[in-house]
Amino acid sequence: ADASRTRKSEVRLALARLYAANGLMSEAAGPLAVALADDPGMRGNREALFLKALIATRMHRNADALKAWEAAP
């Protein structure tokens, strides 16, 4: 409960990377979405945006993937 917002976002991003690396795209989307929603700084993070686009692409969510690819800072 006392962890900083930034630290929580870093852990959520790491968890999303772990899930995505193991082909668990639906599971990866959850912690990544929370990190992006909870931390305004994460919305400009290139790695998070790339991972969001990758997950959407692998889940065949083409419209979401295009939005994520175009959102890169």
PDB file of N, CA and C in Angstrom:
ATOM      1  N   ALA A   1       0.818  -1.198   0.000  1.00  0.00           N
ATOM      2  CA  ALA A   1       0.000   0.000   0.000  1.00  0.00           C
ATOM      3  C   ALA A   1       0.857   1.254   0.000  1.00  0.00           C
ATOM      4  N   ASP A   2       2.078   1.131   0.530  1.00  0.00           N
ATOM      5  CA  ASP A   2       2.943   2.295   0.611  1.00  0.00           C
ATOM      6  C   ASP A   2       3.849   2.464  -0.597  1.00  0.00           C
ATOM      7  N   ALA A   3       3.790   1.550  -1.531  1.00  0.00           N
ATOM      8  CA  ALA A   3       4.649   1.641  -2.710  1.00  0.00           C
ATOM      9  C   ALA A   3       4.243   2.856  -3.542  1.00  0.00           C
ATOM     10  N   SER A   4       5.241   3.489  -4.132  1.00  0.00           N
ATOM     11  CA  SER A   4       4.954   4.657  -4.951  1.00  0.00           C
ATOM     12  C   SER A   4       4.238   4.238  -6.234  1.00  0.00           C
ATOM     13  N   ARG A   5       3.556   5.175  -6.813  1.00  0.00           N
ATOM     14  CA  ARG A   5       2.833   4.928  -8.059  1.00  0.00           C
ATOM     15  C   ARG A   5       3.800   4.459  -9.149  1.00  0.00           C
ATOM     16  N   THR A   6       4.968   5.097  -9.211  1.00  0.00           N
ATOM     17  CA  THR A   6       5.960   4.728 -10.215  1.00  0.00           C
ATOM     18  C   THR A   6       6.435   3.298 -10.018  1.00  0.00           C
ATOM     19  N   ARG A   7       6.701   2.917  -8.783  1.00  0.00           N
ATOM     20  CA  ARG A   7       7.166   1.556  -8.498  1.00  0.00           C
ATOM     21  C   ARG A   7       6.090   0.535  -8.859  1.00  0.00           C
ATOM     22  N   LYS A   8       4.845   0.825  -8.520  1.00  0.00           N
ATOM     23  CA  LYS A   8       3.753  -0.081  -8.874  1.00  0.00           C
ATOM     24  C   LYS A   8       3.664  -0.247 -10.390  1.00  0.00           C
ATOM     25  N   SER A   9       3.803   0.857 -11.105  1.00  0.00           N
ATOM     26  CA  SER A   9       3.733   0.799 -12.567  1.00  0.00           C
ATOM     27  C   SER A   9       4.876  -0.028 -13.145  1.00  0.00           C
ATOM     28  N   GLU A  10       6.077   0.115 -12.582  1.00  0.00           N
ATOM     29  CA  GLU A  10       7.218  -0.669 -13.048  1.00  0.00           C
ATOM     30  C   GLU A  10       6.980  -2.162 -12.852  1.00  0.00           C
ATOM     31  N   VAL A  11       6.413  -2.520 -11.698  1.00  0.00           N
ATOM     32  CA  VAL A  11       6.132  -3.924 -11.415  1.00  0.00           C
ATOM     33  C   VAL A  11       5.035  -4.449 -12.340  1.00  0.00           C
ATOM     34  N   ARG A  12       4.007  -3.654 -12.565  1.00  0.00           N
ATOM     35  CA  ARG A  12       2.935  -4.066 -13.482  1.00  0.00           C
ATOM     36  C   ARG A  12       3.459  -4.248 -14.906  1.00  0.00           C
ATOM     37  N   LEU A  13       4.352  -3.351 -15.334  1.00  0.00           N
ATOM     38  CA  LEU A  13       4.945  -3.468 -16.661  1.00  0.00           C
ATOM     39  C   LEU A  13       5.795  -4.735 -16.752  1.00  0.00           C
ATOM     40  N   ALA A  14       6.548  -5.032 -15.717  1.00  0.00           N
ATOM     41  CA  ALA A  14       7.362  -6.254 -15.697  1.00  0.00           C
ATOM     42  C   ALA A  14       6.474  -7.498 -15.754  1.00  0.00           C
ATOM     43  N   LEU A  15       5.362  -7.476 -15.036  1.00  0.00           N
ATOM     44  CA  LEU A  15       4.432  -8.608 -15.055  1.00  0.00           C
ATOM     45  C   LEU A  15       3.819  -8.774 -16.443  1.00  0.00           C
ATOM     46  N   ALA A  16       3.441  -7.669 -17.059  1.00  0.00           N
ATOM     47  CA  ALA A  16       2.882  -7.720 -18.414  1.00  0.00           C
ATOM     48  C   ALA A  16       3.908  -8.267 -19.399  1.00  0.00           C
ATOM     49  N   ARG A  17       5.178  -7.849 -19.261  1.00  0.00           N
ATOM     50  CA  ARG A  17       6.246  -8.384 -20.121  1.00  0.00           C
ATOM     51  C   ARG A  17       6.393  -9.886 -19.936  1.00  0.00           C
ATOM     52  N   LEU A  18       6.356 -10.337 -18.692  1.00  0.00           N
ATOM     53  CA  LEU A  18       6.480 -11.768 -18.401  1.00  0.00           C
ATOM     54  C   LEU A  18       5.359 -12.556 -19.053  1.00  0.00           C
ATOM     55  N   TYR A  19       4.142 -12.105 -18.886  1.00  0.00           N
ATOM     56  CA  TYR A  19       3.007 -12.794 -19.498  1.00  0.00           C
ATOM     57  C   TYR A  19       3.116 -12.793 -21.022  1.00  0.00           C
ATOM     58  N   ALA A  20       3.441 -11.650 -21.593  1.00  0.00           N
ATOM     59  CA  ALA A  20       3.537 -11.545 -23.051  1.00  0.00           C
ATOM     60  C   ALA A  20       4.649 -12.436 -23.591  1.00  0.00           C
ATOM     61  N   ALA A  21       5.761 -12.497 -22.891  1.00  0.00           N
ATOM     62  CA  ALA A  21       6.890 -13.322 -23.335  1.00  0.00           C
ATOM     63  C   ALA A  21       6.529 -14.800 -23.351  1.00  0.00           C
ATOM     64  N   ASN A  22       5.553 -15.162 -22.543  1.00  0.00           N
ATOM     65  CA  ASN A  22       5.114 -16.549 -22.481  1.00  0.00           C
ATOM     66  C   ASN A  22       3.843 -16.795 -23.276  1.00  0.00           C
ATOM     67  N   GLY A  23       3.478 -15.847 -24.120  1.00  0.00           N
ATOM     68  CA  GLY A  23       2.336 -16.014 -25.008  1.00  0.00           C
ATOM     69  C   GLY A  23       0.979 -15.815 -24.354  1.00  0.00           C
ATOM     70  N   LEU A  24       0.959 -15.269 -23.168  1.00  0.00           N
ATOM     71  CA  LEU A  24      -0.297 -15.071 -22.441  1.00  0.00           C
ATOM     72  C   LEU A  24      -0.763 -13.625 -22.628  1.00  0.00           C
ATOM     73  N   MET A  25      -1.221 -13.333 -23.829  1.00  0.00           N
ATOM     74  CA  MET A  25      -1.548 -11.955 -24.185  1.00  0.00           C
ATOM     75  C   MET A  25      -2.742 -11.407 -23.407  1.00  0.00           C
ATOM     76  N   SER A  26      -3.765 -12.198 -23.216  1.00  0.00           N
ATOM     77  CA  SER A  26      -4.928 -11.718 -22.452  1.00  0.00           C
ATOM     78  C   SER A  26      -4.533 -11.369 -21.024  1.00  0.00           C
ATOM     79  N   GLU A  27      -3.694 -12.201 -20.443  1.00  0.00           N
ATOM     80  CA  GLU A  27      -3.236 -11.956 -19.081  1.00  0.00           C
ATOM     81  C   GLU A  27      -2.323 -10.739 -19.021  1.00  0.00           C
ATOM     82  N   ALA A  28      -1.520 -10.538 -20.057  1.00  0.00           N
ATOM     83  CA  ALA A  28      -0.595  -9.403 -20.107  1.00  0.00           C
ATOM     84  C   ALA A  28      -1.335  -8.084 -20.230  1.00  0.00           C
ATOM     85  N   ALA A  29      -2.467  -8.104 -20.889  1.00  0.00           N
ATOM     86  CA  ALA A  29      -3.220  -6.870 -21.124  1.00  0.00           C
ATOM     87  C   ALA A  29      -3.728  -6.251 -19.821  1.00  0.00           C
ATOM     88  N   GLY A  30      -4.056  -7.061 -18.837  1.00  0.00           N
ATOM     89  CA  GLY A  30      -4.612  -6.557 -17.575  1.00  0.00           C
ATOM     90  C   GLY A  30      -3.677  -5.641 -16.801  1.00  0.00           C
ATOM     91  N   PRO A  31      -2.522  -6.156 -16.360  1.00  0.00           N
ATOM     92  CA  PRO A  31      -1.633  -5.279 -15.587  1.00  0.00           C
ATOM     93  C   PRO A  31      -1.115  -4.089 -16.392  1.00  0.00           C
ATOM     94  N   LEU A  32      -0.970  -4.266 -17.688  1.00  0.00           N
ATOM     95  CA  LEU A  32      -0.522  -3.144 -18.518  1.00  0.00           C
ATOM     96  C   LEU A  32      -1.588  -2.056 -18.562  1.00  0.00           C
ATOM     97  N   ALA A  33      -2.846  -2.443 -18.720  1.00  0.00           N
ATOM     98  CA  ALA A  33      -3.935  -1.462 -18.749  1.00  0.00           C
ATOM     99  C   ALA A  33      -4.026  -0.705 -17.427  1.00  0.00           C
ATOM    100  N   VAL A  34      -3.842  -1.407 -16.316  1.00  0.00           N
ATOM    101  CA  VAL A  34      -3.893  -0.747 -15.005  1.00  0.00           C
ATOM    102  C   VAL A  34      -2.727   0.226 -14.863  1.00  0.00           C
ATOM    103  N   ALA A  35      -1.537  -0.178 -15.301  1.00  0.00           N
ATOM    104  CA  ALA A  35      -0.373   0.704 -15.219  1.00  0.00           C
ATOM    105  C   ALA A  35      -0.595   1.967 -16.047  1.00  0.00           C
ATOM    106  N   LEU A  36      -1.127   1.807 -17.241  1.00  0.00           N
ATOM    107  CA  LEU A  36      -1.371   2.967 -18.105  1.00  0.00           C
ATOM    108  C   LEU A  36      -2.468   3.868 -17.550  1.00  0.00           C
ATOM    109  N   ALA A  37      -3.471   3.291 -16.920  1.00  0.00           N
ATOM    110  CA  ALA A  37      -4.578   4.084 -16.373  1.00  0.00           C
ATOM    111  C   ALA A  37      -4.192   4.780 -15.068  1.00  0.00           C
ATOM    112  N   ASP A  38      -3.375   4.114 -14.254  1.00  0.00           N
ATOM    113  CA  ASP A  38      -3.056   4.608 -12.912  1.00  0.00           C
ATOM    114  C   ASP A  38      -1.925   5.635 -12.892  1.00  0.00           C
ATOM    115  N   ASP A  39      -1.016   5.543 -13.834  1.00  0.00           N
ATOM    116  CA  ASP A  39       0.187   6.384 -13.804  1.00  0.00           C
ATOM    117  C   ASP A  39       0.295   7.232 -15.068  1.00  0.00           C
ATOM    118  N   PRO A  40       0.050   8.535 -14.968  1.00  0.00           N
ATOM    119  CA  PRO A  40       0.134   9.391 -16.152  1.00  0.00           C
ATOM    120  C   PRO A  40       1.512   9.342 -16.825  1.00  0.00           C
ATOM    121  N   GLY A  41       2.564   9.152 -16.055  1.00  0.00           N
ATOM    122  CA  GLY A  41       3.904   9.068 -16.611  1.00  0.00           C
ATOM    123  C   GLY A  41       4.097   7.844 -17.485  1.00  0.00           C
ATOM    124  N   MET A  42       3.360   6.805 -17.206  1.00  0.00           N
ATOM    125  CA  MET A  42       3.474   5.558 -17.963  1.00  0.00           C
ATOM    126  C   MET A  42       2.866   5.714 -19.361  1.00  0.00           C
ATOM    127  N   ARG A  43       1.956   6.653 -19.524  1.00  0.00           N
ATOM    128  CA  ARG A  43       1.308   6.850 -20.827  1.00  0.00           C
ATOM    129  C   ARG A  43       2.267   7.359 -21.893  1.00  0.00           C
ATOM    130  N   GLY A  44       3.410   7.881 -21.468  1.00  0.00           N
ATOM    131  CA  GLY A  44       4.427   8.317 -22.405  1.00  0.00           C
ATOM    132  C   GLY A  44       5.619   7.376 -22.475  1.00  0.00           C
ATOM    133  N   ASN A  45       5.517   6.254 -21.781  1.00  0.00           N
ATOM    134  CA  ASN A  45       6.604   5.271 -21.739  1.00  0.00           C
ATOM    135  C   ASN A  45       6.602   4.462 -23.032  1.00  0.00           C
ATOM    136  N   ARG A  46       7.689   4.545 -23.790  1.00  0.00           N
ATOM    137  CA  ARG A  46       7.764   3.859 -25.089  1.00  0.00           C
ATOM    138  C   ARG A  46       7.608   2.343 -24.959  1.00  0.00           C
ATOM    139  N   GLU A  47       8.215   1.783 -23.930  1.00  0.00           N
ATOM    140  CA  GLU A  47       8.123   0.332 -23.755  1.00  0.00           C
ATOM    141  C   GLU A  47       6.685  -0.097 -23.490  1.00  0.00           C
ATOM    142  N   ALA A  48       5.989   0.663 -22.653  1.00  0.00           N
ATOM    143  CA  ALA A  48       4.598   0.328 -22.342  1.00  0.00           C
ATOM    144  C   ALA A  48       3.719   0.449 -23.580  1.00  0.00           C
ATOM    145  N   LEU A  49       3.926   1.508 -24.353  1.00  0.00           N
ATOM    146  CA  LEU A  49       3.130   1.690 -25.567  1.00  0.00           C
ATOM    147  C   LEU A  49       3.437   0.620 -26.608  1.00  0.00           C
ATOM    148  N   PHE A  50       4.707   0.263 -26.729  1.00  0.00           N
ATOM    149  CA  PHE A  50       5.087  -0.808 -27.659  1.00  0.00           C
ATOM    150  C   PHE A  50       4.451  -2.125 -27.230  1.00  0.00           C
ATOM    151  N   LEU A  51       4.514  -2.425 -25.930  1.00  0.00           N
ATOM    152  CA  LEU A  51       3.929  -3.664 -25.425  1.00  0.00           C
ATOM    153  C   LEU A  51       2.412  -3.679 -25.630  1.00  0.00           C
ATOM    154  N   LYS A  52       1.771  -2.536 -25.422  1.00  0.00           N
ATOM    155  CA  LYS A  52       0.322  -2.441 -25.653  1.00  0.00           C
ATOM    156  C   LYS A  52      -0.011  -2.763 -27.109  1.00  0.00           C
ATOM    157  N   ALA A  53       0.768  -2.201 -28.024  1.00  0.00           N
ATOM    158  CA  ALA A  53       0.545  -2.447 -29.449  1.00  0.00           C
ATOM    159  C   ALA A  53       0.823  -3.904 -29.807  1.00  0.00           C
ATOM    160  N   LEU A  54       1.881  -4.451 -29.252  1.00  0.00           N
ATOM    161  CA  LEU A  54       2.227  -5.848 -29.516  1.00  0.00           C
ATOM    162  C   LEU A  54       1.131  -6.791 -29.028  1.00  0.00           C
ATOM    163  N   ILE A  55       0.653  -6.555 -27.828  1.00  0.00           N
ATOM    164  CA  ILE A  55      -0.408  -7.397 -27.261  1.00  0.00           C
ATOM    165  C   ILE A  55      -1.661  -7.309 -28.122  1.00  0.00           C
ATOM    166  N   ALA A  56      -2.052  -6.096 -28.500  1.00  0.00           N
ATOM    167  CA  ALA A  56      -3.247  -5.932 -29.338  1.00  0.00           C
ATOM    168  C   ALA A  56      -3.076  -6.634 -30.684  1.00  0.00           C
ATOM    169  N   THR A  57      -1.879  -6.533 -31.255  1.00  0.00           N
ATOM    170  CA  THR A  57      -1.611  -7.198 -32.534  1.00  0.00           C
ATOM    171  C   THR A  57      -1.743  -8.709 -32.397  1.00  0.00           C
ATOM    172  N   ARG A  58      -1.137  -9.250 -31.361  1.00  0.00           N
ATOM    173  CA  ARG A  58      -1.162 -10.704 -31.161  1.00  0.00           C
ATOM    174  C   ARG A  58      -2.561 -11.218 -30.812  1.00  0.00           C
ATOM    175  N   MET A  59      -3.419 -10.332 -30.291  1.00  0.00           N
ATOM    176  CA  MET A  59      -4.790 -10.710 -29.962  1.00  0.00           C
ATOM    177  C   MET A  59      -5.737 -10.424 -31.124  1.00  0.00           C
ATOM    178  N   HIS A  60      -5.185 -10.002 -32.265  1.00  0.00           N
ATOM    179  CA  HIS A  60      -5.958  -9.705 -33.474  1.00  0.00           C
ATOM    180  C   HIS A  60      -6.952  -8.572 -33.253  1.00  0.00           C
ATOM    181  N   ARG A  61      -6.583  -7.628 -32.428  1.00  0.00           N
ATOM    182  CA  ARG A  61      -7.386  -6.423 -32.208  1.00  0.00           C
ATOM    183  C   ARG A  61      -6.741  -5.307 -33.024  1.00  0.00           C
ATOM    184  N   ASN A  62      -6.993  -5.357 -34.308  1.00  0.00           N
ATOM    185  CA  ASN A  62      -6.277  -4.496 -35.241  1.00  0.00           C
ATOM    186  C   ASN A  62      -6.490  -3.008 -35.005  1.00  0.00           C
ATOM    187  N   ALA A  63      -7.707  -2.594 -34.739  1.00  0.00           N
ATOM    188  CA  ALA A  63      -7.969  -1.167 -34.510  1.00  0.00           C
ATOM    189  C   ALA A  63      -7.227  -0.679 -33.266  1.00  0.00           C
ATOM    190  N   ASP A  64      -7.259  -1.473 -32.196  1.00  0.00           N
ATOM    191  CA  ASP A  64      -6.543  -1.108 -30.974  1.00  0.00           C
ATOM    192  C   ASP A  64      -5.041  -1.088 -31.209  1.00  0.00           C
ATOM    193  N   ALA A  65      -4.558  -2.030 -31.999  1.00  0.00           N
ATOM    194  CA  ALA A  65      -3.124  -2.087 -32.298  1.00  0.00           C
ATOM    195  C   ALA A  65      -2.684  -0.848 -33.055  1.00  0.00           C
ATOM    196  N   LEU A  66      -3.463  -0.428 -34.039  1.00  0.00           N
ATOM    197  CA  LEU A  66      -3.107   0.763 -34.803  1.00  0.00           C
ATOM    198  C   LEU A  66      -3.076   2.012 -33.924  1.00  0.00           C
ATOM    199  N   LYS A  67      -4.055   2.129 -33.039  1.00  0.00           N
ATOM    200  CA  LYS A  67      -4.079   3.270 -32.112  1.00  0.00           C
ATOM    201  C   LYS A  67      -2.843   3.266 -31.230  1.00  0.00           C
ATOM    202  N   ALA A  68      -2.470   2.097 -30.743  1.00  0.00           N
ATOM    203  CA  ALA A  68      -1.308   2.003 -29.861  1.00  0.00           C
ATOM    204  C   ALA A  68      -0.022   2.308 -30.621  1.00  0.00           C
ATOM    205  N   TRP A  69       0.104   1.804 -31.836  1.00  0.00           N
ATOM    206  CA  TRP A  69       1.315   2.092 -32.627  1.00  0.00           C
ATOM    207  C   TRP A  69       1.424   3.582 -32.902  1.00  0.00           C
ATOM    208  N   GLU A  70       0.303   4.243 -33.158  1.00  0.00           N
ATOM    209  CA  GLU A  70       0.314   5.664 -33.485  1.00  0.00           C
ATOM    210  C   GLU A  70       0.462   6.559 -32.255  1.00  0.00           C
ATOM    211  N   ALA A  71       0.268   6.005 -31.076  1.00  0.00           N
ATOM    212  CA  ALA A  71       0.333   6.795 -29.839  1.00  0.00           C
ATOM    213  C   ALA A  71       1.761   6.979 -29.343  1.00  0.00           C
ATOM    214  N   ALA A  72       2.716   6.394 -29.997  1.00  0.00           N
ATOM    215  CA  ALA A  72       4.109   6.480 -29.529  1.00  0.00           C
ATOM    216  C   ALA A  72       4.542   7.941 -29.441  1.00  0.00           C
ATOM    217  N   PRO A  73       5.258   8.254 -28.350  1.00  0.00           N
ATOM    218  CA  PRO A  73       5.680   9.649 -28.136  1.00  0.00           C
ATOM    219  C   PRO A  73       6.733  10.091 -29.140  1.00  0.00           C
TER     220      PRO A  73
END
